[in-house]
Coordinates of C-alpha atoms in Angstrom, one line a residue:
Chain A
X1 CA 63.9 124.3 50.2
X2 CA 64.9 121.3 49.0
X3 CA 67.1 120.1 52.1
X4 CA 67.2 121.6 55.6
X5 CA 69.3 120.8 58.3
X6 CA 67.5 119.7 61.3
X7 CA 69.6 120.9 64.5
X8 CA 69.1 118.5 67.6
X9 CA 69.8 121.5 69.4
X10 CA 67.3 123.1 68.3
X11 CA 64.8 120.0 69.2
X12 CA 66.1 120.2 72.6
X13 CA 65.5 123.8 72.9
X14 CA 62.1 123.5 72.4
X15 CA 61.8 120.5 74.3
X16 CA 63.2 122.4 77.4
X17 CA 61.2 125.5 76.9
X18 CA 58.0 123.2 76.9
X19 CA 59.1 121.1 79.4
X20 CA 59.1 124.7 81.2
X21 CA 55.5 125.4 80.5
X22 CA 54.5 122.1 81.4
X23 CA 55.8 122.1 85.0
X24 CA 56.0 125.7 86.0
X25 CA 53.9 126.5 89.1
X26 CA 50.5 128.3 87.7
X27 CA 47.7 129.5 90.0
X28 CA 45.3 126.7 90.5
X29 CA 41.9 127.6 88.2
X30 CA 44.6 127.9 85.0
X31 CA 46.6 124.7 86.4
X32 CA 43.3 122.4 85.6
X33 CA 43.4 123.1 82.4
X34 CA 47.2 123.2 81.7
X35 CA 47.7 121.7 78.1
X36 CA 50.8 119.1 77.9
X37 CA 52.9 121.3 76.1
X38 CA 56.0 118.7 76.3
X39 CA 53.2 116.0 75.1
X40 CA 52.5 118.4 72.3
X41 CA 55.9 118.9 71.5
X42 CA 57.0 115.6 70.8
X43 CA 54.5 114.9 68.7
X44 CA 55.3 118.2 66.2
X45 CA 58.7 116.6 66.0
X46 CA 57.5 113.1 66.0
X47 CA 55.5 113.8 62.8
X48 CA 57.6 117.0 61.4
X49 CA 60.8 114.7 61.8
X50 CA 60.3 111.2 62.8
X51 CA 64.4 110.5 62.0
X52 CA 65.7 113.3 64.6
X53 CA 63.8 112.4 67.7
X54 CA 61.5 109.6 67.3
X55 CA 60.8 107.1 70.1
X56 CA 63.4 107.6 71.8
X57 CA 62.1 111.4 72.3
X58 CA 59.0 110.5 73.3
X59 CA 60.5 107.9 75.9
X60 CA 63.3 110.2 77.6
X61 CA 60.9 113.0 77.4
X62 CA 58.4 110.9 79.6
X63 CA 61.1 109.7 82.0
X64 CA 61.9 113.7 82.4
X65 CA 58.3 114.5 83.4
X66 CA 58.5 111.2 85.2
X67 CA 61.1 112.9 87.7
X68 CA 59.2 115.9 87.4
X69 CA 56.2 115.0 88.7
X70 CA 57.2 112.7 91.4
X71 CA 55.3 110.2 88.9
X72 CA 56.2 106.3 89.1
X73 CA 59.7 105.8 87.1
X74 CA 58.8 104.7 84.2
X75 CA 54.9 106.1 83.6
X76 CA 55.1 108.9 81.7
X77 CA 57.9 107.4 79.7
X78 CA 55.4 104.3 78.4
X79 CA 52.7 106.7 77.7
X80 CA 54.2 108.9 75.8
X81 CA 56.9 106.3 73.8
X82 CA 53.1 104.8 72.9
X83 CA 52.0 107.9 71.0
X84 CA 55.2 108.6 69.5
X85 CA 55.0 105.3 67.8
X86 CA 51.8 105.7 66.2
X87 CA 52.5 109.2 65.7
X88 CA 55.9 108.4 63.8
X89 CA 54.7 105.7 62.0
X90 CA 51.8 107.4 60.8
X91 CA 54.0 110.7 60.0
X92 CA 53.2 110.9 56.2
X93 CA 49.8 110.7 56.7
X94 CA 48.9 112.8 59.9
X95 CA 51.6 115.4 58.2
X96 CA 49.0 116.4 55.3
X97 CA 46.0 116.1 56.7
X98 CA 44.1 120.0 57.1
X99 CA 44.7 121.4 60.5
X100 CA 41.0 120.3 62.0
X101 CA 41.9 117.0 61.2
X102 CA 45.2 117.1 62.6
X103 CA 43.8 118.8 65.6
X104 CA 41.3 115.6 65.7
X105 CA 43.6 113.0 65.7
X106 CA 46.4 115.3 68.4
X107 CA 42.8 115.0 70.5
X108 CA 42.6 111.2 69.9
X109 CA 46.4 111.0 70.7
X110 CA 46.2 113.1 74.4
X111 CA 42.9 110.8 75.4
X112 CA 45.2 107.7 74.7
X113 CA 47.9 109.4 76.4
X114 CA 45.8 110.0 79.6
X115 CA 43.9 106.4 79.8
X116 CA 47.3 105.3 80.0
X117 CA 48.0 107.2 82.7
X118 CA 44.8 106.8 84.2
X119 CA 45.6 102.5 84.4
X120 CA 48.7 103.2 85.6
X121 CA 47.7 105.4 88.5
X122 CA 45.0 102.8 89.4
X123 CA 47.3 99.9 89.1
X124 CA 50.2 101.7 91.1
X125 CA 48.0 102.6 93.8
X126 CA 47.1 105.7 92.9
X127 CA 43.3 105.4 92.9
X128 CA 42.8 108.8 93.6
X129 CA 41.6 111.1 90.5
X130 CA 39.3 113.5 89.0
X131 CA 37.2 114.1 86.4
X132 CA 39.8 117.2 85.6
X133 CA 42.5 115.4 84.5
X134 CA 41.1 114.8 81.0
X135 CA 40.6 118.9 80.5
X136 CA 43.7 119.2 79.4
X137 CA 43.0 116.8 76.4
X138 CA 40.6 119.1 75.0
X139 CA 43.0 122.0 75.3
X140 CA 46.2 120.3 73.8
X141 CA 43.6 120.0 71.1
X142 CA 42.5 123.0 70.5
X143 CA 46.2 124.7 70.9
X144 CA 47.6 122.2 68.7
X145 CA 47.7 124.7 65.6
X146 CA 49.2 127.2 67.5
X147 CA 51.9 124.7 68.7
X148 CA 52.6 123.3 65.3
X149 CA 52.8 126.9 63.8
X150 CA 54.8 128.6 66.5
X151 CA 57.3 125.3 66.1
X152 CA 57.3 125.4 62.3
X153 CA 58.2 129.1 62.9
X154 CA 61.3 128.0 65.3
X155 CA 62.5 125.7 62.4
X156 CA 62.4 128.4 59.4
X157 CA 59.6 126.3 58.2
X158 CA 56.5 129.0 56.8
Chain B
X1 CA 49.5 124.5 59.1
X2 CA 51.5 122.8 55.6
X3 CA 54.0 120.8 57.2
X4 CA 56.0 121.1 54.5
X5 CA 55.7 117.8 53.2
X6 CA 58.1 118.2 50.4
X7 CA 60.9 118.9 52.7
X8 CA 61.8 115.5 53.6
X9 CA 62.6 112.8 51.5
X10 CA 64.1 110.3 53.2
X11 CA 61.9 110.9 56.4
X12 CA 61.0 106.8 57.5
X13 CA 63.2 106.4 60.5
X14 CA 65.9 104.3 61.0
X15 CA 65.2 100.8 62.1
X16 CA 61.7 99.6 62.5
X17 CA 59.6 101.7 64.5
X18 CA 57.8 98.5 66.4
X19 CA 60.8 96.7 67.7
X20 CA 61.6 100.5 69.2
X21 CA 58.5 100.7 70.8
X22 CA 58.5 97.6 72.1
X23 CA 62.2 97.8 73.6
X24 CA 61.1 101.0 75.1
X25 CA 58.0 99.9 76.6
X26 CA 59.4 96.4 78.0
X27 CA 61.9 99.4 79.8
X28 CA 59.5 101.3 80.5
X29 CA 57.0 98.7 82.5
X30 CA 60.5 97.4 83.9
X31 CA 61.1 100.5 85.5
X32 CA 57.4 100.9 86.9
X33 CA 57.4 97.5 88.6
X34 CA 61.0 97.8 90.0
X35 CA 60.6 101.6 91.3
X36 CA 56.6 100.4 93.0
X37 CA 57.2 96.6 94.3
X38 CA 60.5 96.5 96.6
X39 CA 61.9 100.3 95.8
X40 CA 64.8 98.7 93.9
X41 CA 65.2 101.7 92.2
X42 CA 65.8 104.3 95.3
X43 CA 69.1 104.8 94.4
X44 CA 68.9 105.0 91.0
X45 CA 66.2 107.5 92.0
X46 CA 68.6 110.0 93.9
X47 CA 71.2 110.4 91.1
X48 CA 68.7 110.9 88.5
X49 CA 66.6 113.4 91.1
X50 CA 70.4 115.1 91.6
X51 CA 71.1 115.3 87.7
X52 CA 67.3 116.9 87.2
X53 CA 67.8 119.5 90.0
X54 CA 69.7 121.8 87.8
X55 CA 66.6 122.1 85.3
X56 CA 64.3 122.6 87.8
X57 CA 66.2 125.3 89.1
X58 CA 66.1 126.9 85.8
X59 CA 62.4 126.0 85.2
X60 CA 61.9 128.0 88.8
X61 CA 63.7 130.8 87.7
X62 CA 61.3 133.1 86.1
X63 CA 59.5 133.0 89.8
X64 CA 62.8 133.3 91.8
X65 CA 63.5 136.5 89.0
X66 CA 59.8 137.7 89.7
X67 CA 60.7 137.4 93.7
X68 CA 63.8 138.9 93.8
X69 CA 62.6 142.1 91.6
X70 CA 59.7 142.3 94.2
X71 CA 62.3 142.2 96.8
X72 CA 64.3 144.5 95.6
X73 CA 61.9 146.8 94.9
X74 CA 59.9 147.0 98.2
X75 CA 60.0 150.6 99.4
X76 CA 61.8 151.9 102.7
X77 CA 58.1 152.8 104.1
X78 CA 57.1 148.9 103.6
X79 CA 60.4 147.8 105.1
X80 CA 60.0 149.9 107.9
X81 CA 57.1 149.0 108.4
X82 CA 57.6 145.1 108.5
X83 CA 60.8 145.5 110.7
X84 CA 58.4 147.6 113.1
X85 CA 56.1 144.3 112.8
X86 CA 58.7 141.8 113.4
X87 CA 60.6 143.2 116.1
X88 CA 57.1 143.7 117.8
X89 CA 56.8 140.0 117.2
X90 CA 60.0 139.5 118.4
X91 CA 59.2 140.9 121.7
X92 CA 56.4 138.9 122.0
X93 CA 58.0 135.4 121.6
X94 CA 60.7 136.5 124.0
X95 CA 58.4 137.6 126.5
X96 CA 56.8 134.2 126.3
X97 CA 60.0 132.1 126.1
X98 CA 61.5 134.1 129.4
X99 CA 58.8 131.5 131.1
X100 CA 59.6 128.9 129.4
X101 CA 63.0 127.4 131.2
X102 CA 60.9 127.5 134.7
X103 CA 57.9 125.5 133.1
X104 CA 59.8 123.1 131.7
X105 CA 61.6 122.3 134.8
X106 CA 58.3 122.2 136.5
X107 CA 56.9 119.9 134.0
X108 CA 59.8 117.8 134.9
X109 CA 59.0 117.2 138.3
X110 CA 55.8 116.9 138.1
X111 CA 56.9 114.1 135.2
X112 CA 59.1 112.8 138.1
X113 CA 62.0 113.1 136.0
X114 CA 65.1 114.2 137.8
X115 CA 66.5 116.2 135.4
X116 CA 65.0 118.6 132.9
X117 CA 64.4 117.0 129.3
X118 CA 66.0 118.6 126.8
X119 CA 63.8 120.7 124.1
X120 CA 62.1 118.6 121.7
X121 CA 63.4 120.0 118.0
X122 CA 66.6 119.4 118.1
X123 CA 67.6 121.8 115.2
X124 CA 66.1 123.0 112.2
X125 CA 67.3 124.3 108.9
X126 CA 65.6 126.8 107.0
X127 CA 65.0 125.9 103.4
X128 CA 63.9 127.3 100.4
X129 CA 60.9 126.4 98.2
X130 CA 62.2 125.9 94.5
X131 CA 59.4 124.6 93.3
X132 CA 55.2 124.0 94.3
X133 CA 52.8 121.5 92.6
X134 CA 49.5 122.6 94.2
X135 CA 46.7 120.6 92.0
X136 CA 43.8 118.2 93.1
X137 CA 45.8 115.3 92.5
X138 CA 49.6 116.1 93.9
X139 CA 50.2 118.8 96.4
X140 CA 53.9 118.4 96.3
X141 CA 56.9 120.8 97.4
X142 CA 60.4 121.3 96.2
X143 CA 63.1 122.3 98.7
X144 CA 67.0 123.5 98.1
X145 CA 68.3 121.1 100.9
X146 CA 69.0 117.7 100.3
X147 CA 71.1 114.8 101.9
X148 CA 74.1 117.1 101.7
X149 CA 72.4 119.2 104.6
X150 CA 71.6 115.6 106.4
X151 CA 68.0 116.3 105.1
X152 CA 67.0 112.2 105.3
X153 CA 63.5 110.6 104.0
X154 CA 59.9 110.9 106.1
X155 CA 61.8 114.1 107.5
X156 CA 59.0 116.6 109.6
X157 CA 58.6 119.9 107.6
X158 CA 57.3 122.6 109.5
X159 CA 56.3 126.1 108.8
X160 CA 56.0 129.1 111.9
X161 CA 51.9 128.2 112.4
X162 CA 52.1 124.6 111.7
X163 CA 52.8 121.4 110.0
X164 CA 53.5 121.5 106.3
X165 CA 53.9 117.6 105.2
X166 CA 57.4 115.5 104.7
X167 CA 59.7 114.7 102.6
X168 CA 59.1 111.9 100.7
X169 CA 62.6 111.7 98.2
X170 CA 65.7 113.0 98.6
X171 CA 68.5 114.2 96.4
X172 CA 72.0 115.1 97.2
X173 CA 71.0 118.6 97.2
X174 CA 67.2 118.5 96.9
X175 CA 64.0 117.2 98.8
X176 CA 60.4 116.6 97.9
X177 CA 58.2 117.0 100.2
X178 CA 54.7 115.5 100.2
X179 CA 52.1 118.0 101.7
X180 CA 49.6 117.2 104.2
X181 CA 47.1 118.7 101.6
X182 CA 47.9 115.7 99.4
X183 CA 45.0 113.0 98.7
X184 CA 47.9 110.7 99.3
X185 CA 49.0 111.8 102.9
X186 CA 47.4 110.8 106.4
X187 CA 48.6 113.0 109.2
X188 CA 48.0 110.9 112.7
X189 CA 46.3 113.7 114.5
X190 CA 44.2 114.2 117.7
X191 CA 41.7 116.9 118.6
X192 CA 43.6 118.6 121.1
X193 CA 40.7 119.5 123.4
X194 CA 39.3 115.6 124.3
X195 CA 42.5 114.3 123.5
X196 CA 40.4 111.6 120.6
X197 CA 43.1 110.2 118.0
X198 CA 42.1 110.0 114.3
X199 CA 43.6 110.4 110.7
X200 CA 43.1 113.9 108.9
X201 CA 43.5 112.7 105.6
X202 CA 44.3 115.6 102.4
X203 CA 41.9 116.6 100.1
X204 CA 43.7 118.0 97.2
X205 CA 43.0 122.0 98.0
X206 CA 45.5 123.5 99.8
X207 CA 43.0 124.4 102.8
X208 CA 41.0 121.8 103.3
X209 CA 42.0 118.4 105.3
X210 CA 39.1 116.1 105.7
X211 CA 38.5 113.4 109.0
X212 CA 37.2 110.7 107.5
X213 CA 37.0 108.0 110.1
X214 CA 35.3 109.5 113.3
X215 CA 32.1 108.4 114.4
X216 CA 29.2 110.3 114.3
X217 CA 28.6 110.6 117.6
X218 CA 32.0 112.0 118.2
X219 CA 32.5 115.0 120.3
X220 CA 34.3 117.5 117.9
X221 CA 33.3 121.3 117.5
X222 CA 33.7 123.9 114.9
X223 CA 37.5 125.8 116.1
X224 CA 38.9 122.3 117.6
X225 CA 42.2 122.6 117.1
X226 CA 44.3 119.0 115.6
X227 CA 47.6 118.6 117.1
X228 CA 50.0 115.9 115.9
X229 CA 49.5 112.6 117.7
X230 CA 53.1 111.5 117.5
X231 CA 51.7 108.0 116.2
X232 CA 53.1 107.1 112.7
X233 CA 57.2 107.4 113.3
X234 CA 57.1 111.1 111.3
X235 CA 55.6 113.6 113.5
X236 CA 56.4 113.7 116.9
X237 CA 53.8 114.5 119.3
X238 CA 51.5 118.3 119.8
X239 CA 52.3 120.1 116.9
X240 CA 49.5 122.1 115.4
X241 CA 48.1 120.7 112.4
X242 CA 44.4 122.5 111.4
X243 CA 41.6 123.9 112.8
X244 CA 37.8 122.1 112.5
X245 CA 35.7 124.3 110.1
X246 CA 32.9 122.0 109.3
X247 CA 31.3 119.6 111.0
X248 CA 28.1 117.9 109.8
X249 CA 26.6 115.1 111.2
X250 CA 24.3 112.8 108.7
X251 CA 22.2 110.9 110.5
X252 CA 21.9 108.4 108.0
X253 CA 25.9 107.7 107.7
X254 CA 27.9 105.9 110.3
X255 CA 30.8 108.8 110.1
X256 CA 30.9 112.1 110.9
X257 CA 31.9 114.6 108.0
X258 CA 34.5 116.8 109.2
X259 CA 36.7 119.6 107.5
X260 CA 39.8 121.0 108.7
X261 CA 41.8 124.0 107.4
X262 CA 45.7 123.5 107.9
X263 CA 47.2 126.0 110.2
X264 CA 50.5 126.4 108.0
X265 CA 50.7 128.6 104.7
X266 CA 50.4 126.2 102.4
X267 CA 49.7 127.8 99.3
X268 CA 52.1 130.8 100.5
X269 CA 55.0 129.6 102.0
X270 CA 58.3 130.5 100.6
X271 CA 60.3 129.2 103.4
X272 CA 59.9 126.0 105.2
X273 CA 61.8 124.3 108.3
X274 CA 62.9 120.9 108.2
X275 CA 63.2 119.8 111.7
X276 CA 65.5 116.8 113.6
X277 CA 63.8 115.9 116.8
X278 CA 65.8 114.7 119.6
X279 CA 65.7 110.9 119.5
X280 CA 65.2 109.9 123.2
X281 CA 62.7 112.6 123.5
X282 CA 59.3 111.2 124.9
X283 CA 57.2 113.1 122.7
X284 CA 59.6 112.0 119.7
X285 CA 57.9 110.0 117.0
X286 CA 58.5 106.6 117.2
X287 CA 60.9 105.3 114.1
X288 CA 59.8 103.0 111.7
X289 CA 62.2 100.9 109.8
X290 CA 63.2 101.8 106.5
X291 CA 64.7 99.2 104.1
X292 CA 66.0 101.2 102.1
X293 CA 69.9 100.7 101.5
X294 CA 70.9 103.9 100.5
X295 CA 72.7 105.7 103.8
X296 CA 71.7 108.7 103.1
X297 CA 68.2 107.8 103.4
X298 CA 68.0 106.8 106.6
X299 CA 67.6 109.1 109.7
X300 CA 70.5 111.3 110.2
X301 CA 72.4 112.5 113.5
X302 CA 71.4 116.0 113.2
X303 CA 74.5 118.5 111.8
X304 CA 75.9 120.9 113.8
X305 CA 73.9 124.2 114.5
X306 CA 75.0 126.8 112.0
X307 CA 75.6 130.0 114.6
X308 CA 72.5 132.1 114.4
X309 CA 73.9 136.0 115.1
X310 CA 72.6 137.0 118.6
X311 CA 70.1 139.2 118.3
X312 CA 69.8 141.5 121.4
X313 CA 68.1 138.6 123.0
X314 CA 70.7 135.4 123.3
X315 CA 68.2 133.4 125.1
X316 CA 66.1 132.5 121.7
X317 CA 69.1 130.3 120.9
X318 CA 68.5 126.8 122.1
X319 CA 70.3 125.3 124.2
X320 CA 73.3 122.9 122.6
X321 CA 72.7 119.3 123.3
X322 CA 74.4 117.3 125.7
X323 CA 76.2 114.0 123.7
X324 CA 73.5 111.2 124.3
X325 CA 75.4 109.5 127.7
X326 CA 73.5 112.0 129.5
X327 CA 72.4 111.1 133.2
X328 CA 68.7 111.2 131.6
X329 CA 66.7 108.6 132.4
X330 CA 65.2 108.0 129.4
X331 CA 68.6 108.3 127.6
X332 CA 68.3 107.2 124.2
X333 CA 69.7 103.2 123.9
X334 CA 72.2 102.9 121.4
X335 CA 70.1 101.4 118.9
X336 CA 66.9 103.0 119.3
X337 CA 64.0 100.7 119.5
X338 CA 62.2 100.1 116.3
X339 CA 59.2 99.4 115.7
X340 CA 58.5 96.3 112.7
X341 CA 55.7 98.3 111.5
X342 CA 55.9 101.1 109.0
X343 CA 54.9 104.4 109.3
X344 CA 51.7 104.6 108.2
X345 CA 51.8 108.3 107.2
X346 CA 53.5 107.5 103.8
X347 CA 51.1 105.2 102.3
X348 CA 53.1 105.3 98.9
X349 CA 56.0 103.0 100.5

């Protein structure tokens, strides 16, 4: 399997279907601990094909939940366009490290994600938070083979 | 959990990855400060909440689908049985409104007003919830009526027990509404039975509204019941809002601790009202001013009542308006007065 073809359609199936899980109305003990399955997602194809989507997936994707969440323009987008950089600059290396490592660094990644968040809130005049935003982190972690091998799957990958 | 490495050769993307990111975020922080300080972006804001709706209405659709079977599928006995409960309902209401013509008239006089005031809510429109965000940090509401339907910004939304929140952006054919549950809302209230004013401020759980700034020698019980206060421009004055459940006074604190469950469904509403109150109206909020330049954001005239079919009991319509060069007294000046202050119940503007 020397050369695939990478579909954007594809990308912005999955893209859609997580965007989906992320924003689809859960009951509210399973909503704490909602992993950011869009968050999650960009990163698979920021590190499984950093030409196809890139930072500019990671930046449109975060203006989406942006508009989703009711978020300030522009939050979600910086957050996430931050991760995708390191993510797709770092592809070669995050891309062969063993899954617990990978699962490390995805944790590493989400935290960075959230304190990001986190300043913005504050600095927008959002002060209000709780300690329960940063479950999620830990989740996305611990999901994060199951993401990457369910999206391998979706690509033919094995 | 290979990712394949071997499958991609030429895999460095195109351009340099930092001049990306850095483009993206100088965007990016752009956008935050023009969309917080001065709401430059409010515009921009209701053609990109228009082009989202249609993904949010597929997003929904796995709950409309679930709705709909349920719907379909409710048995004739369960049917029955509701249509026994609502037209036993139904007589109810009407029995109460047959009074209601003769007390407002009364209330009139007694107002010294020579002629009767017309009803408060103007008209409301019955709209659908397409989406809910019920979590401790947003308590937010998506409804299928936007600007289209004159639906306009810091518009009341009200359910049959109560206040539900307002809406806080609106799309062509879309609203969000902000929930009085939300740790970002303040709902100008007062305690019906002493008539005290205060702020019942949302806690992030869908019953639960707390009173942060009465004294603790203030004279609230357990069952008080918070009516709107008509202070703020949004709600106008004595609709229900909650119901005191706790009240603990700490000796040591200045302020009382008070809890208050909302009267409306929040977590369980499918349907909402979005109500125009009649401008002139005494107990009509008090506008603020919204700088906004968008048209459509602005308070609307309210449209036309859609015909409701008579039901066997023609009276439950309301009454249509007379045009606003009434003989009233209090007839609405053409530019009604507004207040420099802004409404303090949206403290994200």
């Amino acid at each position: 399997m020397a050369e695939r073809h990478e579909s954007f359609g594809g990308l912005l199936f999955t893209i859609l279907v997580a965007l989906v899980l992320s924003v689809i109305p859960l009951p509210h003990y399973i909503e704490l601990g909602r992993p950011a399955f869009l968050v999650l997602t960009v990163l698979y194809w920021s590190i499984a094909a950093p030409r196809l989507g890139g930072i500019s997936l990671g930046f449109f994707s975060g203006l989406l939940l942006d508009l989703f969440r009711g978020a300030v323009l522009g939050e979600n987008a910086l957050a996430l366009s931050a991760i995708t950089y390191i993510f797709v600059r770092e592809h070669q290396k995050i891309r062969l490290k063993p899954a617990f490592q990978q699962c490390l660094i995805v944790f590493g990644a989400l935290v960075f994600y959230e304190a990001i968040l986190f300043a913005i809130d504050g600095w927008s005049g959002h002060p209000l938070t709780t300690p329960w935003r940063w479950l999620h982190t830990l989740v996305g972690a611990i999901i994060w083979p199951l993401v990457s091998a369910t999206l391998d799957r979706s690509r033919g990958v094995r | 959990m290979a990712f394949n490495a071997g499958a991609y050769r030429a895999s460095a993307p195109r351009g340099a990855p930092g001049l990306r990111f850095t483009v993206y975020a100088i965007l990016a922080v752009a956008l935050m400060v023009l969309d917080r300080r001065g709401g430059w972006l409010v515009t921009v804001h209701y053609y990109m909440d228009a082009a989202v709706y249609p993904i949010q209405l597929a997003v929904n659709s796995p709950t409309r689908a679930w709705n709909w079977v349920r719907d379909t599928l409710a048995t004739r006995e369960s049917l029955q049985a509701e249509n026994a409960t609502l037209s036993a309902r139904n007589r109810e209401l009407a029995l109460r409104t047959q009074r209601f013509a003769a007390l407002q008239r009364e209330n009139a006089e007694l107002r010294g007003l020579k002629a009767a005031l017309p009803p408060l809510a103007e008209r409301w429109l019955v709209a659908e919830v397409v989406n809910v965000e019920l979590n401790s940090q947003h308590q937010r509401m998506l409804l299928n009526r936007g600007a289209g339907n004159k639906v306009f910004r810091n518009q009341a939304v009200l359910d049959a027990t109560g206040v539900l929140g307002q809406t806080i952006s609106v799309s062509p054919w879309s609203a969000e509404v902000i929930l009085i549950t939300d740790p970002e809302h303040a709902t100008p209230v007062e305690i019906q039975r002493t008539g005290v004013r205060t702020i019942a401020v949302g806690t992030g759980d869908t019953d639960s509204l707390a009173l942060p700034y009465l004294p603790t020698n203030a004279d609230v019980k357990d069952g008080d019941l918070l009516v709107t206060s008509g202070l703020g421009g949004v709600f106008p004055q004595g609709y229900p809002v909650a119901r005191i459940t706790d009240v603990r006074h700490d000796l040591l604190q200045p302020l009382a601790q008070i809890r208050a469950t909302p009267l409306a469904r929040i977590d369980a509403a499918r349907e909402v009202t979005l109500v125009w109150f009649q401008p002139g109206h005494p107990a009509a909020p008090a506008r603020g001013h919204d700088a906004d330049g968008n048209a459509a954001l602005q308070p609307q005239e309210a449209p036309p009542l859609e015909p409701i079919p008579p039901l066997n009991l023609p009276r439950l319509k309301p009454r249509p308006q007379a045009p606003a060069t009434d003989s009233r007294p209090d007839a609405a000046p053409a530019q009604p007065a507004r207040p420099v202050q802004a409404p303090v119940t949206d403290k994200r503007a």
